[in-house]
Short mmCIF file of C-alpha atoms and ligand atoms in Angstrom, two decimals:
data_model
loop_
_atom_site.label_atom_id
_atom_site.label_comp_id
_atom_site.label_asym_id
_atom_site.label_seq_id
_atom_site.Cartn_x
_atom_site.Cartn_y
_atom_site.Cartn_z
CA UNK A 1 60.42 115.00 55.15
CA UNK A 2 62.05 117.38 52.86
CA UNK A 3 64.60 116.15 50.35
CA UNK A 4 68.16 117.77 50.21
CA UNK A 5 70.74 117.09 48.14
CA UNK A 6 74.53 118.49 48.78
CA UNK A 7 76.39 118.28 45.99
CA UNK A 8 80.38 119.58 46.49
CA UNK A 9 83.58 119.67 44.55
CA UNK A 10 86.66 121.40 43.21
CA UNK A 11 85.92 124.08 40.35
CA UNK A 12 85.06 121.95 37.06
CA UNK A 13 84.07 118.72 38.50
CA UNK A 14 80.27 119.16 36.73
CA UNK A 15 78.88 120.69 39.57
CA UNK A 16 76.83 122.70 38.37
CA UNK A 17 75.87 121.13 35.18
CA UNK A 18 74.74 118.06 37.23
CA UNK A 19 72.82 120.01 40.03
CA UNK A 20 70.95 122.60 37.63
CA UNK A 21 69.97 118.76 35.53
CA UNK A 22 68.90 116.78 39.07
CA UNK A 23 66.97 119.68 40.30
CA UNK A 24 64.94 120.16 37.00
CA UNK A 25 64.34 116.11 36.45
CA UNK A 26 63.23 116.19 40.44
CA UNK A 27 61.20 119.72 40.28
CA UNK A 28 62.71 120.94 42.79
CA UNK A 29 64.81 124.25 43.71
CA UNK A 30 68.41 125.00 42.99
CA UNK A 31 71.05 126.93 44.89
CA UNK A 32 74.44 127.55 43.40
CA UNK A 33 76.59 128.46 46.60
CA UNK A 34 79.23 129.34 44.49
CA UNK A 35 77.63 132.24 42.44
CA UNK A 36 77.41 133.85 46.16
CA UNK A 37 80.75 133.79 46.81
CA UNK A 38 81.20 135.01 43.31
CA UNK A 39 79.23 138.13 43.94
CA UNK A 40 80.49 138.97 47.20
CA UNK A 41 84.10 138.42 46.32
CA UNK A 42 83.62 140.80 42.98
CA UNK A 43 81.78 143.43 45.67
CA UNK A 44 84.65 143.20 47.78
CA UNK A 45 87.07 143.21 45.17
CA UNK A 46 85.40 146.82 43.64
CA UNK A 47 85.41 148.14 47.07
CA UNK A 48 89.19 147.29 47.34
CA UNK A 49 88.50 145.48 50.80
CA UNK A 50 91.76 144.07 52.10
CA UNK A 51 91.44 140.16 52.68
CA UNK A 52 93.76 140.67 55.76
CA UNK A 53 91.59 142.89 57.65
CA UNK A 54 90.24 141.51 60.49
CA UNK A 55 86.77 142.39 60.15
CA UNK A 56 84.85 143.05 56.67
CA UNK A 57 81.21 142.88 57.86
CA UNK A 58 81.58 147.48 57.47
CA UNK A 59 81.70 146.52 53.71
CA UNK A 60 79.10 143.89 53.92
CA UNK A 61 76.08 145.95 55.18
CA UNK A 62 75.58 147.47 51.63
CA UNK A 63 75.10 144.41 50.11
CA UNK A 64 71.88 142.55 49.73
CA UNK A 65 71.43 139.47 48.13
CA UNK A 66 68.04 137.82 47.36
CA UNK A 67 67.40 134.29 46.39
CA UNK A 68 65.24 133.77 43.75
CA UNK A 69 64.06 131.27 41.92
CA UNK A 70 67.49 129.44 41.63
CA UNK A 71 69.14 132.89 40.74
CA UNK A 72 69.81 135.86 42.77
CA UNK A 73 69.04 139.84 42.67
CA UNK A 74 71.88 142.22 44.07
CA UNK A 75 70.73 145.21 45.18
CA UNK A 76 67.36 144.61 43.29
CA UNK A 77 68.55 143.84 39.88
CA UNK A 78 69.41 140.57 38.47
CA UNK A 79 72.80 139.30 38.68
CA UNK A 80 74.75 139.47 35.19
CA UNK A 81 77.42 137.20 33.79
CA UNK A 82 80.05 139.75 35.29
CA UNK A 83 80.38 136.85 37.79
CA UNK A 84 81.42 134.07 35.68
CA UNK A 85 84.64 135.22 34.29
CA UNK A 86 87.55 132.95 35.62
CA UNK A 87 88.64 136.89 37.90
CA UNK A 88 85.28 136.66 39.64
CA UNK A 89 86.12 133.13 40.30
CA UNK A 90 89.19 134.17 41.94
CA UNK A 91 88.12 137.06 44.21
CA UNK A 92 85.16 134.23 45.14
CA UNK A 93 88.13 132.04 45.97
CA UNK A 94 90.52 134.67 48.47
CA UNK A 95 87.76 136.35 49.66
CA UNK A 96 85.56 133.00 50.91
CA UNK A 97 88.70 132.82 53.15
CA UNK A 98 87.97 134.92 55.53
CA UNK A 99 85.47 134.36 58.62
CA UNK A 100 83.29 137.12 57.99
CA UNK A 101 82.43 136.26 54.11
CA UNK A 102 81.35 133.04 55.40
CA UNK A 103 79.45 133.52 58.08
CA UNK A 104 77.59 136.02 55.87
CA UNK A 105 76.89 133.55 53.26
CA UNK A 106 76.72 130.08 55.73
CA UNK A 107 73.90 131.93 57.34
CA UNK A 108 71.95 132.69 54.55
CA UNK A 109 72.21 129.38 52.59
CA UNK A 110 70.97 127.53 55.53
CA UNK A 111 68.06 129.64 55.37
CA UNK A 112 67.23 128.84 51.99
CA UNK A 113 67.97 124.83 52.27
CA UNK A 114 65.73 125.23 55.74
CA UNK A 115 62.66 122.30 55.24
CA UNK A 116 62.81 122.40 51.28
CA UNK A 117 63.29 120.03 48.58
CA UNK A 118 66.36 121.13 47.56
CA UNK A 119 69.69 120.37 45.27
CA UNK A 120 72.92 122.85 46.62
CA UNK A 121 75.81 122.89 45.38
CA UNK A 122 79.48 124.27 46.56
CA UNK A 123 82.07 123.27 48.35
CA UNK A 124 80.70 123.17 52.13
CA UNK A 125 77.48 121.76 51.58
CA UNK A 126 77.65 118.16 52.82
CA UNK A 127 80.02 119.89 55.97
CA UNK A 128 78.73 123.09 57.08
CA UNK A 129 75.76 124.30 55.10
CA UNK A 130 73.52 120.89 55.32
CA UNK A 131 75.38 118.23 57.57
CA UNK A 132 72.40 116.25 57.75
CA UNK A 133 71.41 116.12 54.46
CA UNK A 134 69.32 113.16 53.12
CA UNK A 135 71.87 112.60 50.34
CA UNK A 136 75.46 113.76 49.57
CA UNK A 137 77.74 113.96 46.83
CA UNK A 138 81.48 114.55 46.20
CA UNK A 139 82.34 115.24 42.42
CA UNK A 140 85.84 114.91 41.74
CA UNK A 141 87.81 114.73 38.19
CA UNK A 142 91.41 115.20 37.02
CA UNK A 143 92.99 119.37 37.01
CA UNK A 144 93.09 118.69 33.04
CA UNK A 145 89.64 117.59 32.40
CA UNK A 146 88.13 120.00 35.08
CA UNK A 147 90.36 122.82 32.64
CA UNK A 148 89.44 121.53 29.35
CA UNK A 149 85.40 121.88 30.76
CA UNK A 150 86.01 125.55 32.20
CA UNK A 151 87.92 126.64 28.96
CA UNK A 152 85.41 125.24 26.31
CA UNK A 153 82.71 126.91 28.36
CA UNK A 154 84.42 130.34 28.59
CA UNK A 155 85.10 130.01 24.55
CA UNK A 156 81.56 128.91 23.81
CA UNK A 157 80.61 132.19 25.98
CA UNK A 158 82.81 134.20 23.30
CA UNK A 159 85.89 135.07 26.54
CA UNK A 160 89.49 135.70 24.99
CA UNK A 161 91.27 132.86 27.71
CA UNK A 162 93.91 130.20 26.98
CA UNK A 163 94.07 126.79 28.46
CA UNK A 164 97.69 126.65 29.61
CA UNK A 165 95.64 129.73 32.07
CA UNK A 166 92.68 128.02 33.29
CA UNK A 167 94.60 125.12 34.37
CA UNK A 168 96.83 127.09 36.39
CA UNK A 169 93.97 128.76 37.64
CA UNK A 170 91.95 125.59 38.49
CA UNK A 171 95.54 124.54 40.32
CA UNK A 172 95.92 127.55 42.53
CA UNK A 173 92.11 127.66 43.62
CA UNK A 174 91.98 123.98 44.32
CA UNK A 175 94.72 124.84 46.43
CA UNK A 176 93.07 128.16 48.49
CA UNK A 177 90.01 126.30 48.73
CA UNK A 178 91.38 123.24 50.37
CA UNK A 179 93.75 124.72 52.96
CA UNK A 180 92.04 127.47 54.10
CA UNK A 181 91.32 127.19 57.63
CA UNK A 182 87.36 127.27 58.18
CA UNK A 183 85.13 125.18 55.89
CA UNK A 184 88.20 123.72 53.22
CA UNK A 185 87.09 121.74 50.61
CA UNK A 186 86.54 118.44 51.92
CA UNK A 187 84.65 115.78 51.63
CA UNK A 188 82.44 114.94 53.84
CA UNK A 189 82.91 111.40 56.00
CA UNK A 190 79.10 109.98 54.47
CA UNK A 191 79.42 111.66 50.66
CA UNK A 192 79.65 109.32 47.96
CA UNK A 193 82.41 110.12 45.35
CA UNK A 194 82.02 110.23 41.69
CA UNK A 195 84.80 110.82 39.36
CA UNK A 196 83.22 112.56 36.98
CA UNK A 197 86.44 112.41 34.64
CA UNK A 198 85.28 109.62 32.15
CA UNK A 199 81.48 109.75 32.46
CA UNK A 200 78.94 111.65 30.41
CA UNK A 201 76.86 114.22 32.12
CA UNK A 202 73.99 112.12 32.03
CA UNK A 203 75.56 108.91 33.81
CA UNK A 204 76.64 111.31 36.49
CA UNK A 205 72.74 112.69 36.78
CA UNK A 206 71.76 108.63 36.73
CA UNK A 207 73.86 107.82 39.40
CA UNK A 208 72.38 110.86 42.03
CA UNK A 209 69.04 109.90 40.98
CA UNK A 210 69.37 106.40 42.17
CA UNK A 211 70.60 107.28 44.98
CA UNK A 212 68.02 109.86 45.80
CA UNK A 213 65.84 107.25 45.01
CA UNK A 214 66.61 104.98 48.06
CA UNK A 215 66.90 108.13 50.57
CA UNK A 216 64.47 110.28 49.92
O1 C5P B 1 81.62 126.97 42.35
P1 C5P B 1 82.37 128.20 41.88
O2 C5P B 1 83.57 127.89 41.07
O3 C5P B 1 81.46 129.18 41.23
O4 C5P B 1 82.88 128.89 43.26
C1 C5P B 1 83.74 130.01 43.26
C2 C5P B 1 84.59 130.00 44.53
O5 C5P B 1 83.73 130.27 45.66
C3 C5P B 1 85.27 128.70 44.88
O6 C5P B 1 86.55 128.57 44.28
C4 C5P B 1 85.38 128.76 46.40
O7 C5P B 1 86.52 129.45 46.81
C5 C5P B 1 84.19 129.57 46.81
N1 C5P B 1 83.12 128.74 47.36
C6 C5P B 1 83.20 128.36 48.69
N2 C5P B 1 82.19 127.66 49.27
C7 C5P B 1 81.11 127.28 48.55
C8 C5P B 1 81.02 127.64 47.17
C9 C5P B 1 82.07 128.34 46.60
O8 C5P B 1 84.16 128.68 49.37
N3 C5P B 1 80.12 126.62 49.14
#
């Protein structure tokens, strides 16, 4: 039986962090959902494809994504840290609205998690991409903390951004990303919660591991 792990929560909850660190401990693959959405939403952004439209699968056909490894080639070459600056996270964010965007990317990510030992991470996971997975997990942690995370990374990475702009950020995507219609940000009904707020990365990592532990 293979061993999957969803892992889901609002931007800055230690998602990634957390995943990258149980899938390395465990030896096992990696899949960052939300670097897909990332690249498709800066590929739609460049194209200056109208979220409204009812279908964007004409702008889509262009695009090929491969899975590597735990990292992705577009269009054959690696994928560069164009798609971590807080604008990429924000075309992610409107574009992973729409029905075609996710259908695109649901379809593929299933594919990947399909009979592997795997640890995925987004904001779907536990809901749409693997419903029945052996173990789930729902990071939450407080807009300011989840900020203060996002900023110090993007400082450390040598970006120009002020805090008072990632909160408001952080605000306004926690809010596309849980009332959009298909696949909000939810948790889902068997996911067990961590607030992530007052615990060191490595009690968060203990905490999956035990429970991976008994399920897998
Ligand atoms: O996780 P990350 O912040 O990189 O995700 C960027 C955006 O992609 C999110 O704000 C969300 O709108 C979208 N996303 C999604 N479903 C996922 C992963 C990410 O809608 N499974």
């Amino acid at each position: 039986m293979a061993c999957r792990i969803a892992i889901d929560g609002p931007a800055g909850s230690g998602k990634t962090t957390v995943a990258r660190l149980v899938a390395q401990k465990l030896g096992i693959h990696y899949l960052d959902t939300g670097a897909m959405y990332r690249i498709v939403g800066l590929h739609l952004y460049r194209k200056g494809a109208d979220v409204k439209s009812e279908s964007l699968r004409d702008y889509l056909t262009d695009l090929k994504i491969e899975y590597v490894d735990g990292t992705f080639m577009v269009n054959g070459s690696p994928v560069g840290d164009e798609i971590r600056t807080p604008e990429a996270g924000m075309y992610a964010s409107i574009y992973a609205t729409h029905p075609d965007v996710r259908a695109f990317l649901t379809n593929m990510q299933k594919e990947i998690c399909k009979n592997r030992d795997i640890v995925a991470e987004g904001r779907d996971i536990g809901t749409v991409v693997i419903p029945d997975a052996e173990v789930k997990i729902f990071l939450v942690a407080s807009p300011e903390v989840r900020a203060k995370r996002r900023y110090l990374e993007l400082i450390a990475k040598g970006y120009d951004v002020q805090y008072e702009g990632i909160l408001r950020e952080i605000i306004e995507r926690d809010e596309n990303d849980s009332s959009r219609g298909i696949a909000p940000l939810t948790k889902a009904p068997d996911a067990v919660e961590i607030d992530t707020s007052d615990l060191s990365v490595e009690e968060v990592v203990d905490r999956i591991l035990e429970l991976v532990h008994l399920r897998c």
